[in-house]
Amino acid sequence: MAVNSIDKDEVISKQSKLTVIRRILSYLKPYKLKVSVIILFMLIVMACSILIPYLLEVAIDTYVANKDLAGLGKMGILLLSVSFIAMILSKFRLLWMNELANKVLVNIRHELYSHIQTLSFNFFDSRPVGKILARVVGDVNSLQNLLNTCITNTIPDLFTLILVVIMMFSLNPKLALSCLAFIPILMISMFFIEIKSTKLWSAFRQKRSNLIAFSHESFSGIKVTEGFNKEKLKEEGFDFHVNEHYNGFVTAVKIQDFFWPVIDISHGLGTVLVLLVGYYLTRSGEISTGVLIAFTMYLGMLWRPITNLANFYTTLISNFSAAERIFDILDMEPTIENVENAEVMPKIKGDIEFEDVTFFYDGNSKALDDVSFTIKAGEKVALVGETGAGKTTITSLISRFYDPQIGRVLIDGHDIKNVDLESLRSQMGIMLQDTFLFSCSVKENIRYGNLNATDEDIIRAAKAVNAHDFIMQLEDGYDTNVNERGSRLSLGQRQLISFARALLANPRILILDEATSNIDTYTERLVQKGIQKLLLGRTSLVIAHRLSTIRDCDKIMVVSHGCITECGTHEELLKLKGTYYSLYIAQYSFLSEGA
């Protein structure tokens, strides 16, 4: 059961802004050389920018005041040269920084995707697929704004701000203090706005995640929606989530927009104060006209980075929750992973043993209760019982998709908790009732069982399970694209392709979970020979409700309420006249009535 439904907001672990920024910047480590060159260019550009007002002050107070045209001409050439150098280096700096930011973004997306693939089944059980997609796509895209702003503007602006303040104090401390008088008011205002805004942006991203999850589920189940004529109901649900998304965004933006009036008012009042103080200092002869003009230019240079830093701050607030959601997943540890010094599973013979296994999914109701049994290598064993009895749980534990809370699962005497996962699962094959095909060609779907297989191997596998004939009748034969989830094919055809894929994988242990339920009687007869080939020489577990398909199994285990209640051959269980007998008679009577 999913802990987080579509309508339920996810619980995200909180991290400090400093921690998040550090983690983002840590992705720059592989590019140290390029970062060093960019910083060098950045320092040169900033030095040129800071130097221009000073050169202008010298030109006015020295050359203009003394009517030195030659000196003024040289100063003009120097100013143009400094500006030209700053322009060229600034262009390369921005180009390389944007390129670097996008490389980092790609690395984060790859790391997130790869990490999600290592997470255990309980991660996917606890959240809709749409919410996972929201993190991989939407949240990483949101992080791009934060990354670009941080690398491209924030670092240069911090250096610029420091240098401008130093230059202002070197020219006149009184004017410098008047420039900075309103900064504390600005910082306090931003702090209070930030507290409220952060919560609202986090809520907005939760609503966006819910919207994506709802849309994904709706389109995945479009056939059911149209089949039951429930389009109107889905539209109402979509409208609800869109409105939640819209209201979350508008509310967050309204609060965030208070930043700019505070900045503009502080800037305006600061400018007025500087001009007033400058006027009195000029009249008293404490400063020259050139110094006042230079200070006016530095005043603009002071507030430009402050505005940019405020812009970064708002970007940080609006996208901070996206970074939190990304790192929240990256910090998740898989519950099923290799133990330290895990042994490589040797070639599996096929002996399976459950020792007093107890397992529960949610910590409350037991899916399996003290289950013990032994399966010998090469045996074909069937699991039967009512829905929810624990049949699929048994096969999931054998594949180590989950670990039992109590007891052990052994294959060939090896506790599978202590063996390398890849070496275990690479020797196992699972075929489910809901066969999944990828949106590529028939050939590539079959080759998924063995990526090194040749076209001849693929055709042989398809012929063995009697899939070759219908494949050749398709538009492009083995090169026919099956569309998403194999929607171009019938359910039976999809399962025949999955049989070919499993045969190509050549697993030592094979699990068939209602794998023939969607094949019609005629097709089932055709595929039985292929299944026999598939099962030959390997241990197999078959979950089936159609009892006629498991009569020739070496052993049939009846699962009920998480326990093995009966075990034996078809004939032995009929003689017991227990649960299996009742199921068989009920199914036989039902089929007879239908006939």
Coordinates of C-alpha atoms in Angstrom, one line a residue:
M1 CA 0.0 0.0 0.0
A2 CA 1.4 3.4 -0.9
V3 CA 2.2 5.6 2.0
N4 CA 2.0 8.7 -0.2
S5 CA -1.1 8.8 -2.4
I6 CA -1.6 11.3 -5.2
D7 CA -3.5 13.7 -2.9
K8 CA -1.1 13.4 0.0
D9 CA 1.9 15.7 0.3
E10 CA 5.2 14.1 0.7
V11 CA 7.3 14.4 3.9
I12 CA 10.7 15.9 2.9
S13 CA 13.7 16.0 5.2
K14 CA 14.8 19.6 5.8
Q15 CA 18.3 20.9 5.3
S16 CA 19.9 24.3 6.0
K17 CA 20.4 26.6 3.1
L18 CA 24.2 26.6 3.7
T19 CA 24.3 22.8 3.5
V20 CA 22.3 22.8 0.2
I21 CA 24.5 25.4 -1.4
R22 CA 27.6 23.5 -0.3
R23 CA 26.2 20.3 -1.8
I24 CA 25.4 22.0 -5.1
L25 CA 28.9 23.6 -5.3
S26 CA 30.5 20.2 -4.5
Y27 CA 29.5 19.2 -8.1
L28 CA 32.1 21.7 -9.3
K29 CA 35.0 19.7 -8.0
P30 CA 35.7 17.7 -11.2
Y31 CA 36.0 21.1 -13.0
K32 CA 38.6 22.7 -10.7
L33 CA 40.8 24.0 -13.6
K34 CA 38.0 25.5 -15.5
V35 CA 36.6 27.1 -12.3
S36 CA 40.0 28.5 -11.6
V37 CA 40.2 30.2 -15.0
I38 CA 36.7 31.5 -14.7
I39 CA 37.5 33.0 -11.2
L40 CA 40.6 34.6 -12.7
F41 CA 38.7 36.2 -15.5
M42 CA 36.0 37.2 -13.0
L43 CA 38.6 39.0 -10.8
I44 CA 40.1 40.8 -13.8
V45 CA 36.6 41.9 -15.0
M46 CA 35.7 43.1 -11.5
A47 CA 39.1 45.0 -11.1
C48 CA 38.4 46.7 -14.5
S49 CA 34.9 47.7 -13.4
I50 CA 36.1 49.0 -10.0
L51 CA 39.0 50.9 -11.7
I52 CA 36.8 52.8 -14.2
P53 CA 35.2 55.3 -11.6
Y54 CA 38.6 55.9 -10.0
L55 CA 40.2 56.7 -13.4
L56 CA 37.3 59.0 -14.1
E57 CA 37.9 60.8 -10.8
V58 CA 41.6 61.2 -11.7
A59 CA 40.7 62.5 -15.2
I60 CA 38.4 65.1 -13.7
D61 CA 40.4 66.3 -10.8
T62 CA 43.8 66.2 -12.5
Y63 CA 43.6 66.6 -16.2
V64 CA 40.3 68.4 -16.7
A65 CA 41.0 70.8 -13.8
N66 CA 44.5 71.5 -15.2
K67 CA 43.3 71.6 -18.8
D68 CA 45.8 68.9 -19.8
L69 CA 44.4 67.7 -23.1
A70 CA 47.3 65.3 -23.8
G71 CA 46.9 63.7 -20.4
L72 CA 43.2 63.5 -20.8
G73 CA 43.6 61.8 -24.2
K74 CA 45.9 59.2 -22.7
M75 CA 43.4 58.7 -19.8
G76 CA 40.6 58.3 -22.4
I77 CA 42.6 55.6 -24.2
L78 CA 43.3 53.8 -20.9
L79 CA 39.6 53.9 -20.0
L80 CA 38.6 52.4 -23.4
S81 CA 41.2 49.7 -23.1
V82 CA 40.1 48.7 -19.6
S83 CA 36.4 48.6 -20.8
F84 CA 37.3 46.5 -23.9
I85 CA 39.3 44.0 -21.8
A86 CA 36.4 43.8 -19.3
M87 CA 33.9 43.2 -22.1
I88 CA 35.9 40.4 -23.8
L89 CA 36.7 38.5 -20.6
S90 CA 33.2 39.0 -19.3
K91 CA 31.8 37.4 -22.5
F92 CA 34.1 34.3 -22.1
R93 CA 33.3 34.1 -18.4
L94 CA 29.6 34.0 -18.9
L95 CA 29.8 31.5 -21.7
W96 CA 32.0 29.1 -19.7
M97 CA 30.0 29.5 -16.6
N98 CA 26.7 28.7 -18.3
E99 CA 28.3 25.7 -19.9
L100 CA 29.7 24.5 -16.6
A101 CA 26.3 25.0 -14.8
N102 CA 24.6 22.8 -17.4
K103 CA 27.3 20.1 -17.1
V104 CA 26.7 20.1 -13.3
L105 CA 22.9 19.9 -13.9
V106 CA 23.4 16.8 -16.2
N107 CA 25.6 15.2 -13.6
I108 CA 23.0 15.8 -10.9
R109 CA 20.2 14.3 -13.1
H110 CA 22.3 11.3 -13.9
E111 CA 23.2 10.7 -10.3
L112 CA 19.6 11.0 -9.2
Y113 CA 18.4 8.6 -11.9
S114 CA 21.1 6.1 -11.1
H115 CA 20.5 6.3 -7.4
I116 CA 16.7 5.8 -7.8
Q117 CA 17.5 2.6 -9.7
T118 CA 19.4 1.2 -6.6
L119 CA 16.6 1.9 -4.2
S120 CA 14.5 -1.0 -3.0
F121 CA 10.9 -1.9 -3.9
N122 CA 9.5 -0.3 -0.7
F123 CA 10.6 3.1 -2.1
F124 CA 8.5 2.5 -5.2
D125 CA 5.7 0.9 -3.2
S126 CA 5.4 4.1 -1.0
R127 CA 4.9 6.7 -3.7
P128 CA 3.2 7.1 -7.1
V129 CA 5.4 7.0 -10.2
G130 CA 4.4 10.6 -11.1
K131 CA 5.9 11.9 -7.9
I132 CA 9.2 10.3 -8.7
L133 CA 9.1 11.8 -12.2
A134 CA 8.4 15.2 -10.6
R135 CA 11.8 15.0 -8.8
V136 CA 13.8 13.7 -11.8
V137 CA 12.4 16.2 -14.3
G138 CA 10.6 19.1 -12.6
D139 CA 12.8 19.6 -9.5
V140 CA 16.1 19.2 -11.4
N141 CA 14.9 21.8 -14.0
S142 CA 14.0 24.1 -11.1
L143 CA 17.5 23.6 -9.7
Q144 CA 18.9 24.9 -13.0
N145 CA 17.7 28.4 -12.2
L146 CA 19.4 28.3 -8.8
L147 CA 22.6 26.8 -10.2
N148 CA 22.9 29.3 -13.1
T149 CA 22.2 32.3 -10.9
C150 CA 24.6 31.1 -8.2
I151 CA 27.6 30.4 -10.5
T152 CA 27.0 33.1 -13.0
N153 CA 26.0 36.1 -10.8
T154 CA 26.3 35.4 -7.1
I155 CA 30.0 34.8 -6.8
P156 CA 31.0 37.8 -8.9
D157 CA 28.5 40.0 -7.2
L158 CA 29.9 39.1 -3.7
F159 CA 33.4 40.0 -4.8
T160 CA 32.2 43.2 -6.5
L161 CA 30.3 44.2 -3.4
I162 CA 33.4 43.8 -1.2
L163 CA 35.7 45.7 -3.6
V164 CA 33.2 48.6 -4.0
V165 CA 32.9 49.0 -0.3
I166 CA 36.7 49.0 0.1
M167 CA 37.0 51.7 -2.6
M168 CA 34.3 53.8 -1.1
F169 CA 35.9 53.8 2.4
S170 CA 39.3 54.6 0.8
L171 CA 37.7 57.7 -0.9
N172 CA 35.7 59.0 2.1
P173 CA 34.5 57.0 5.1
K174 CA 31.6 59.4 5.9
L175 CA 30.1 59.0 2.4
A176 CA 30.7 55.2 2.6
L177 CA 28.7 55.0 5.9
S178 CA 25.9 57.0 4.5
C179 CA 25.7 54.5 1.6
L180 CA 25.4 51.6 3.9
A181 CA 23.0 53.2 6.4
F182 CA 19.9 51.4 5.0
I183 CA 21.5 48.0 4.5
P184 CA 20.5 46.7 8.0
I185 CA 16.9 47.6 7.4
L186 CA 17.0 45.8 4.1
M187 CA 18.5 42.6 5.7
I188 CA 15.9 42.5 8.5
S189 CA 13.0 42.9 6.1
M190 CA 14.4 40.2 3.8
F191 CA 14.8 37.8 6.8
F192 CA 11.1 38.1 7.8
I193 CA 9.9 37.8 4.2
E194 CA 12.1 34.7 3.7
I195 CA 10.7 32.8 6.7
K196 CA 7.1 33.0 5.2
S197 CA 8.2 32.6 1.6
T198 CA 10.2 29.4 2.1
K199 CA 7.2 27.5 3.5
L200 CA 5.0 28.7 0.7
W201 CA 7.4 27.6 -2.1
S202 CA 7.8 24.2 -0.4
A203 CA 4.0 23.8 -0.4
F204 CA 3.8 24.9 -4.0
R205 CA 6.3 22.2 -5.1
Q206 CA 4.2 19.6 -3.2
K207 CA 1.1 20.6 -5.1
R208 CA 3.1 20.5 -8.4
S209 CA 4.2 17.0 -7.5
N210 CA 0.6 16.0 -6.8
L211 CA -0.5 17.4 -10.2
I212 CA 2.2 15.5 -12.1
A213 CA 1.3 12.3 -10.2
F214 CA -2.4 12.7 -11.0
S215 CA -1.7 13.4 -14.7
H216 CA 0.6 10.4 -15.0
E217 CA -2.0 8.1 -13.5
S218 CA -4.8 9.5 -15.6
F219 CA -3.0 9.0 -18.9
S220 CA -1.8 5.6 -17.8
G221 CA -5.3 4.5 -17.2
I222 CA -7.0 6.3 -20.1
K223 CA -8.5 3.1 -21.5
V224 CA -10.3 2.5 -18.2
T225 CA -11.4 6.1 -18.0
E226 CA -12.9 6.0 -21.5
G227 CA -14.3 2.5 -21.0
F228 CA -16.4 3.6 -18.0
N229 CA -17.1 7.0 -19.4
K230 CA -15.5 8.8 -16.5
E231 CA -13.8 11.6 -18.5
K232 CA -15.8 14.2 -16.6
L233 CA -14.7 12.8 -13.2
K234 CA -11.1 13.0 -14.2
E235 CA -11.5 16.5 -15.5
E236 CA -12.8 17.6 -12.1
G237 CA -9.9 15.9 -10.4
F238 CA -7.5 17.6 -12.8
D239 CA -9.1 21.0 -12.2
F240 CA -8.7 20.5 -8.5
H241 CA -5.0 19.8 -8.7
V242 CA -4.4 22.6 -11.2
N243 CA -6.2 25.1 -8.9
E244 CA -4.1 23.8 -5.9
H245 CA -1.0 24.3 -8.1
Y246 CA -2.1 27.7 -9.2
N247 CA -3.0 29.0 -5.8
G248 CA 0.2 27.7 -4.3
F249 CA 2.2 29.6 -6.9
V250 CA 0.3 32.8 -6.7
T251 CA 0.5 32.9 -2.9
A252 CA 4.2 32.3 -2.9
V253 CA 4.8 34.9 -5.5
K254 CA 2.8 37.6 -3.7
I255 CA 4.9 37.2 -0.6
Q256 CA 8.2 37.0 -2.6
D257 CA 7.3 40.2 -4.5
F258 CA 7.7 42.2 -1.2
F259 CA 11.4 41.9 -1.8
W260 CA 11.6 44.4 -4.6
P261 CA 9.7 47.4 -3.0
V262 CA 12.0 47.0 0.1
I263 CA 15.1 47.0 -2.2
D264 CA 13.8 50.0 -4.2
I265 CA 12.9 52.0 -1.2
S266 CA 16.3 51.3 0.5
H267 CA 18.1 52.2 -2.7
G268 CA 16.2 55.4 -3.2
L269 CA 16.6 56.6 0.4
G270 CA 20.3 55.6 0.4
T271 CA 20.9 57.7 -2.8
V272 CA 19.2 60.7 -1.3
L273 CA 21.3 60.4 1.9
V274 CA 24.5 60.1 -0.1
L275 CA 23.7 63.2 -2.2
L276 CA 22.8 65.3 0.9
V277 CA 26.0 64.2 2.7
G278 CA 28.0 64.7 -0.5
Y279 CA 26.6 68.2 -1.0
Y280 CA 27.7 69.3 2.5
L281 CA 31.1 67.7 2.2
T282 CA 31.7 69.4 -1.1
R283 CA 30.7 72.8 0.2
S284 CA 33.0 72.4 3.2
G285 CA 35.8 71.4 0.8
E286 CA 36.3 68.0 2.4
I287 CA 35.9 66.2 -0.9
S288 CA 36.3 67.3 -4.6
T289 CA 33.7 67.2 -7.3
G290 CA 35.5 64.3 -8.9
V291 CA 35.3 62.3 -5.7
L292 CA 31.5 63.0 -5.5
I293 CA 31.0 61.9 -9.2
A294 CA 33.1 58.7 -8.6
F295 CA 31.1 58.0 -5.4
T296 CA 27.9 58.4 -7.4
M297 CA 29.1 55.8 -9.8
Y298 CA 30.2 53.5 -7.0
L299 CA 26.8 53.9 -5.5
G300 CA 25.2 52.4 -8.6
M301 CA 27.9 49.7 -8.5
L302 CA 27.0 49.0 -4.9
W303 CA 23.3 48.6 -5.4
R304 CA 23.6 46.5 -8.6
P305 CA 25.2 43.5 -6.8
I306 CA 22.9 44.0 -3.8
T307 CA 19.9 43.8 -6.2
N308 CA 21.5 40.8 -7.9
L309 CA 22.1 39.1 -4.6
A310 CA 18.5 39.8 -3.5
N311 CA 17.5 38.2 -6.8
F312 CA 19.6 35.2 -6.0
Y313 CA 18.1 35.1 -2.6
T314 CA 14.6 35.0 -4.0
T315 CA 15.7 32.3 -6.5
L316 CA 17.2 30.4 -3.6
I317 CA 14.0 30.6 -1.7
S318 CA 11.7 29.7 -4.6
N319 CA 13.9 26.7 -5.7
F320 CA 15.3 25.7 -2.3
S321 CA 12.6 23.1 -1.8
A322 CA 13.5 21.6 -5.2
A323 CA 17.1 21.1 -4.1
E324 CA 15.8 19.6 -0.8
R325 CA 13.6 17.2 -2.7
I326 CA 16.5 16.1 -4.9
F327 CA 18.9 15.6 -2.0
D328 CA 16.1 13.9 0.0
I329 CA 16.1 11.1 -2.5
L330 CA 19.9 11.1 -2.9
D331 CA 20.2 10.6 0.9
M332 CA 17.9 7.6 1.0
E333 CA 19.7 4.3 1.5
P334 CA 18.4 1.2 -0.2
T335 CA 17.0 -1.3 2.3
I336 CA 18.1 -4.1 0.1
E337 CA 21.8 -3.9 -0.7
N338 CA 24.9 -5.9 -0.6
V339 CA 26.4 -6.6 2.8
E340 CA 30.1 -5.9 3.3
N341 CA 32.3 -8.5 1.5
A342 CA 29.2 -10.1 -0.1
E343 CA 30.1 -13.4 -1.8
V344 CA 29.5 -13.9 -5.5
M345 CA 26.8 -16.4 -6.0
P346 CA 28.2 -19.4 -7.9
K347 CA 26.3 -21.0 -10.7
I348 CA 22.9 -21.8 -9.2
K349 CA 21.8 -25.4 -9.1
G350 CA 18.3 -24.5 -7.9
D351 CA 17.8 -25.8 -4.3
I352 CA 15.5 -23.4 -2.4
E353 CA 14.8 -23.4 1.3
F354 CA 12.7 -21.2 3.6
E355 CA 13.6 -21.4 7.3
D356 CA 10.9 -20.1 9.6
V357 CA 10.3 -17.1 7.4
T358 CA 8.0 -14.3 8.7
F359 CA 7.5 -11.1 6.7
F360 CA 5.2 -8.1 6.8
Y361 CA 5.1 -5.1 4.5
D362 CA 3.8 -2.3 6.8
G363 CA 4.8 -3.6 10.2
N364 CA 1.3 -4.7 11.1
S365 CA -0.3 -7.5 9.2
K366 CA 1.9 -10.5 8.4
A367 CA 2.2 -11.4 4.7
L368 CA 4.0 -14.6 5.7
D369 CA 3.9 -16.3 9.1
D370 CA 6.6 -18.8 10.1
V371 CA 6.8 -20.4 6.6
S372 CA 9.3 -23.3 6.0
F373 CA 9.7 -25.5 2.9
T374 CA 12.3 -27.0 0.7
I375 CA 12.4 -27.1 -3.1
K376 CA 14.9 -29.4 -4.9
A377 CA 16.9 -28.3 -7.9
G378 CA 15.0 -28.8 -11.1
E379 CA 11.6 -29.2 -9.5
K380 CA 8.6 -27.5 -10.9
V381 CA 6.5 -26.2 -8.0
A382 CA 3.1 -24.5 -8.1
L383 CA 1.8 -22.0 -5.6
V384 CA -2.0 -21.7 -5.3
G385 CA -4.4 -20.0 -3.0
E386 CA -6.7 -17.0 -2.6
T387 CA -5.7 -13.5 -3.7
G388 CA -3.5 -11.9 -1.0
A389 CA -2.5 -15.3 0.5
G390 CA 1.2 -14.6 0.2
K391 CA 2.2 -16.4 -3.1
T392 CA 3.8 -13.4 -4.8
T393 CA 5.5 -12.5 -1.5
I394 CA 7.3 -15.8 -1.5
T395 CA 8.6 -15.3 -5.0
S396 CA 9.7 -11.7 -4.1
L397 CA 11.7 -13.0 -1.1
I398 CA 13.4 -15.6 -3.3
S399 CA 14.4 -12.8 -5.7
R400 CA 15.5 -10.7 -2.7
F401 CA 13.2 -7.8 -3.6
Y402 CA 12.6 -7.7 0.2
D403 CA 14.2 -9.3 3.2
P404 CA 12.2 -11.3 5.8
Q405 CA 12.1 -9.8 9.3
I406 CA 12.4 -13.3 10.8
G407 CA 14.0 -16.4 9.3
R408 CA 16.2 -17.1 6.3
V409 CA 15.9 -17.7 2.6
L410 CA 18.6 -20.0 1.2
I411 CA 19.5 -21.0 -2.4
D412 CA 21.9 -23.9 -2.7
G413 CA 22.6 -23.5 1.0
H414 CA 23.6 -19.8 0.7
D415 CA 21.7 -17.3 2.7
I416 CA 20.8 -14.8 0.0
K417 CA 21.3 -11.9 2.4
N418 CA 25.0 -12.6 2.2
V419 CA 25.5 -12.9 -1.6
D420 CA 26.0 -10.3 -4.3
L421 CA 22.7 -9.1 -5.6
E422 CA 23.7 -8.9 -9.2
S423 CA 25.2 -12.4 -9.2
L424 CA 21.9 -13.7 -7.7
R425 CA 19.4 -11.9 -9.8
S426 CA 21.3 -12.4 -13.1
Q427 CA 20.6 -16.1 -12.7
M428 CA 16.9 -15.6 -12.0
G429 CA 13.9 -14.9 -14.3
I430 CA 10.5 -13.5 -13.4
M431 CA 7.5 -13.4 -15.7
L432 CA 4.5 -11.5 -14.4
Q433 CA 0.8 -11.5 -15.3
D434 CA 1.1 -7.8 -16.3
T435 CA 3.9 -8.3 -18.9
F436 CA 5.9 -5.1 -19.4
L437 CA 7.3 -4.3 -22.8
F438 CA 9.5 -1.3 -23.6
S439 CA 8.6 1.1 -26.3
C440 CA 11.0 -0.2 -28.8
S441 CA 11.1 -3.1 -31.4
V442 CA 10.1 -6.7 -30.8
K443 CA 13.7 -7.7 -31.4
E444 CA 15.0 -5.3 -28.7
N445 CA 12.4 -6.4 -26.2
I446 CA 13.4 -10.0 -26.6
R447 CA 17.1 -9.1 -26.6
Y448 CA 16.6 -7.5 -23.2
G449 CA 16.9 -11.0 -21.7
N450 CA 20.5 -11.2 -23.0
L451 CA 22.1 -8.1 -24.5
N452 CA 24.8 -10.1 -26.2
A453 CA 22.3 -12.3 -28.1
T454 CA 22.5 -12.3 -31.9
D455 CA 19.5 -12.0 -34.2
E456 CA 19.6 -15.7 -34.8
D457 CA 19.5 -16.4 -31.0
I458 CA 16.4 -14.1 -30.8
I459 CA 14.6 -15.9 -33.6
R460 CA 15.4 -19.3 -32.1
A461 CA 14.0 -18.2 -28.7
A462 CA 10.8 -16.8 -30.4
K463 CA 10.3 -20.1 -32.4
A464 CA 10.8 -22.1 -29.2
V465 CA 7.8 -20.4 -27.6
N466 CA 5.7 -20.3 -30.8
A467 CA 6.0 -16.5 -31.1
H468 CA 7.8 -16.4 -34.4
D469 CA 4.7 -16.8 -36.6
F470 CA 2.7 -13.9 -35.2
I471 CA 5.8 -11.7 -35.1
M472 CA 6.5 -12.3 -38.8
Q473 CA 2.9 -11.2 -39.6
L474 CA 3.5 -7.8 -38.0
E475 CA 4.2 -4.8 -40.3
D476 CA 8.0 -4.9 -39.9
G477 CA 8.4 -8.3 -38.3
Y478 CA 11.0 -8.3 -35.6
D479 CA 11.7 -4.6 -36.2
T480 CA 8.1 -3.6 -35.4
N481 CA 7.8 -1.0 -32.7
V482 CA 5.4 -2.3 -30.0
N483 CA 4.6 1.2 -28.7
E484 CA 4.5 2.2 -25.0
R485 CA 4.0 -0.8 -22.7
G486 CA 3.4 -3.0 -25.8
S487 CA 0.0 -1.4 -26.5
R488 CA 0.2 -2.4 -30.1
L489 CA 0.0 -6.1 -29.3
S490 CA -2.6 -8.2 -27.6
L491 CA -2.0 -9.4 -24.0
G492 CA -1.3 -12.9 -25.2
Q493 CA 1.2 -11.7 -27.8
R494 CA 3.0 -9.6 -25.1
Q495 CA 3.3 -12.7 -22.9
L496 CA 4.7 -14.8 -25.8
I497 CA 7.4 -12.2 -26.3
S498 CA 8.1 -12.2 -22.6
F499 CA 8.5 -16.0 -22.8
A500 CA 11.0 -15.6 -25.6
R501 CA 12.9 -13.0 -23.5
A502 CA 13.0 -15.3 -20.5
L503 CA 14.2 -18.2 -22.6
L504 CA 17.0 -16.0 -24.0
A505 CA 18.1 -15.0 -20.5
N506 CA 18.5 -18.7 -19.6
P507 CA 17.8 -18.3 -15.8
R508 CA 18.6 -21.0 -13.3
I509 CA 15.5 -20.3 -11.3
L510 CA 12.3 -19.2 -13.1
I511 CA 9.2 -17.7 -11.6
L512 CA 6.0 -17.6 -13.5
D513 CA 3.4 -15.3 -11.8
E514 CA 0.1 -16.0 -13.6
A515 CA 2.2 -15.8 -16.8
T516 CA -0.3 -17.7 -18.9
S517 CA -3.5 -16.1 -17.6
N518 CA -3.9 -13.8 -20.6
I519 CA -3.3 -16.5 -23.3
D520 CA -6.3 -18.0 -24.9
T521 CA -6.8 -21.8 -24.9
Y522 CA -5.5 -22.3 -28.4
T523 CA -2.4 -20.1 -27.9
E524 CA -1.8 -21.8 -24.5
R525 CA -1.6 -25.2 -26.2
L526 CA 0.9 -23.8 -28.7
V527 CA 3.0 -22.3 -26.0
Q528 CA 3.0 -25.3 -23.6
K529 CA 5.8 -27.0 -25.5
G530 CA 7.8 -23.8 -25.4
I531 CA 7.2 -23.6 -21.6
Q532 CA 8.4 -27.1 -21.2
K533 CA 11.6 -26.1 -23.0
L534 CA 11.8 -23.0 -20.8
L535 CA 11.4 -25.1 -17.6
L536 CA 13.7 -27.9 -18.6
G537 CA 16.7 -28.3 -16.3
R538 CA 15.9 -25.4 -14.0
T539 CA 14.0 -24.8 -10.8
S540 CA 10.6 -23.1 -11.4
L541 CA 7.9 -21.7 -9.3
V542 CA 4.5 -21.2 -10.9
I543 CA 1.7 -19.1 -9.5
A544 CA -1.5 -20.0 -11.1
H545 CA -5.3 -19.7 -10.5
R546 CA -6.1 -21.9 -13.5
L547 CA -5.4 -25.2 -11.8
S548 CA -5.5 -27.2 -15.1
T549 CA -2.1 -25.6 -16.0
I550 CA -0.3 -27.0 -13.0
R551 CA -1.4 -30.6 -12.8
D552 CA 2.0 -31.9 -14.0
C553 CA 4.0 -30.0 -11.4
D554 CA 6.3 -32.0 -9.1
K555 CA 4.9 -30.3 -6.1
I556 CA 1.9 -28.0 -5.4
M557 CA 1.9 -25.8 -2.3
V558 CA -1.4 -24.3 -1.1
V559 CA -0.9 -20.8 0.5
S560 CA -3.5 -19.4 2.8
H561 CA -3.2 -16.4 5.1
G562 CA 0.6 -16.4 4.9
C563 CA 1.0 -20.1 5.7
I564 CA 1.6 -23.2 3.7
T565 CA -1.4 -25.3 4.6
E566 CA -1.0 -28.2 2.1
C567 CA 1.8 -29.6 0.0
G568 CA 1.9 -32.5 -2.5
T569 CA 1.3 -33.6 -6.0
H570 CA -2.0 -33.0 -7.8
E571 CA -3.2 -36.5 -7.0
E572 CA -2.1 -36.5 -3.4
L573 CA -3.8 -33.2 -2.7
L574 CA -7.1 -34.4 -4.3
K575 CA -7.0 -37.5 -2.0
L576 CA -6.6 -35.2 1.0
K577 CA -9.9 -33.5 0.1
G578 CA -8.7 -30.3 1.7
T579 CA -8.4 -26.7 0.4
Y580 CA -6.9 -27.7 -2.9
Y581 CA -9.6 -30.3 -3.5
S582 CA -12.3 -27.6 -2.8
L583 CA -10.6 -25.1 -5.2
Y584 CA -10.3 -27.8 -7.9
I585 CA -13.9 -29.0 -7.6
A586 CA -15.2 -25.4 -7.5
Q587 CA -13.2 -24.4 -10.6
Y588 CA -14.3 -27.6 -12.5
S589 CA -17.9 -27.0 -11.6
F590 CA -17.7 -23.4 -12.7
L591 CA -16.2 -24.4 -16.1
S592 CA -18.8 -27.1 -16.5
E593 CA -21.7 -24.6 -15.9
G594 CA -20.1 -22.2 -18.3
A595 CA -20.0 -24.9 -20.9

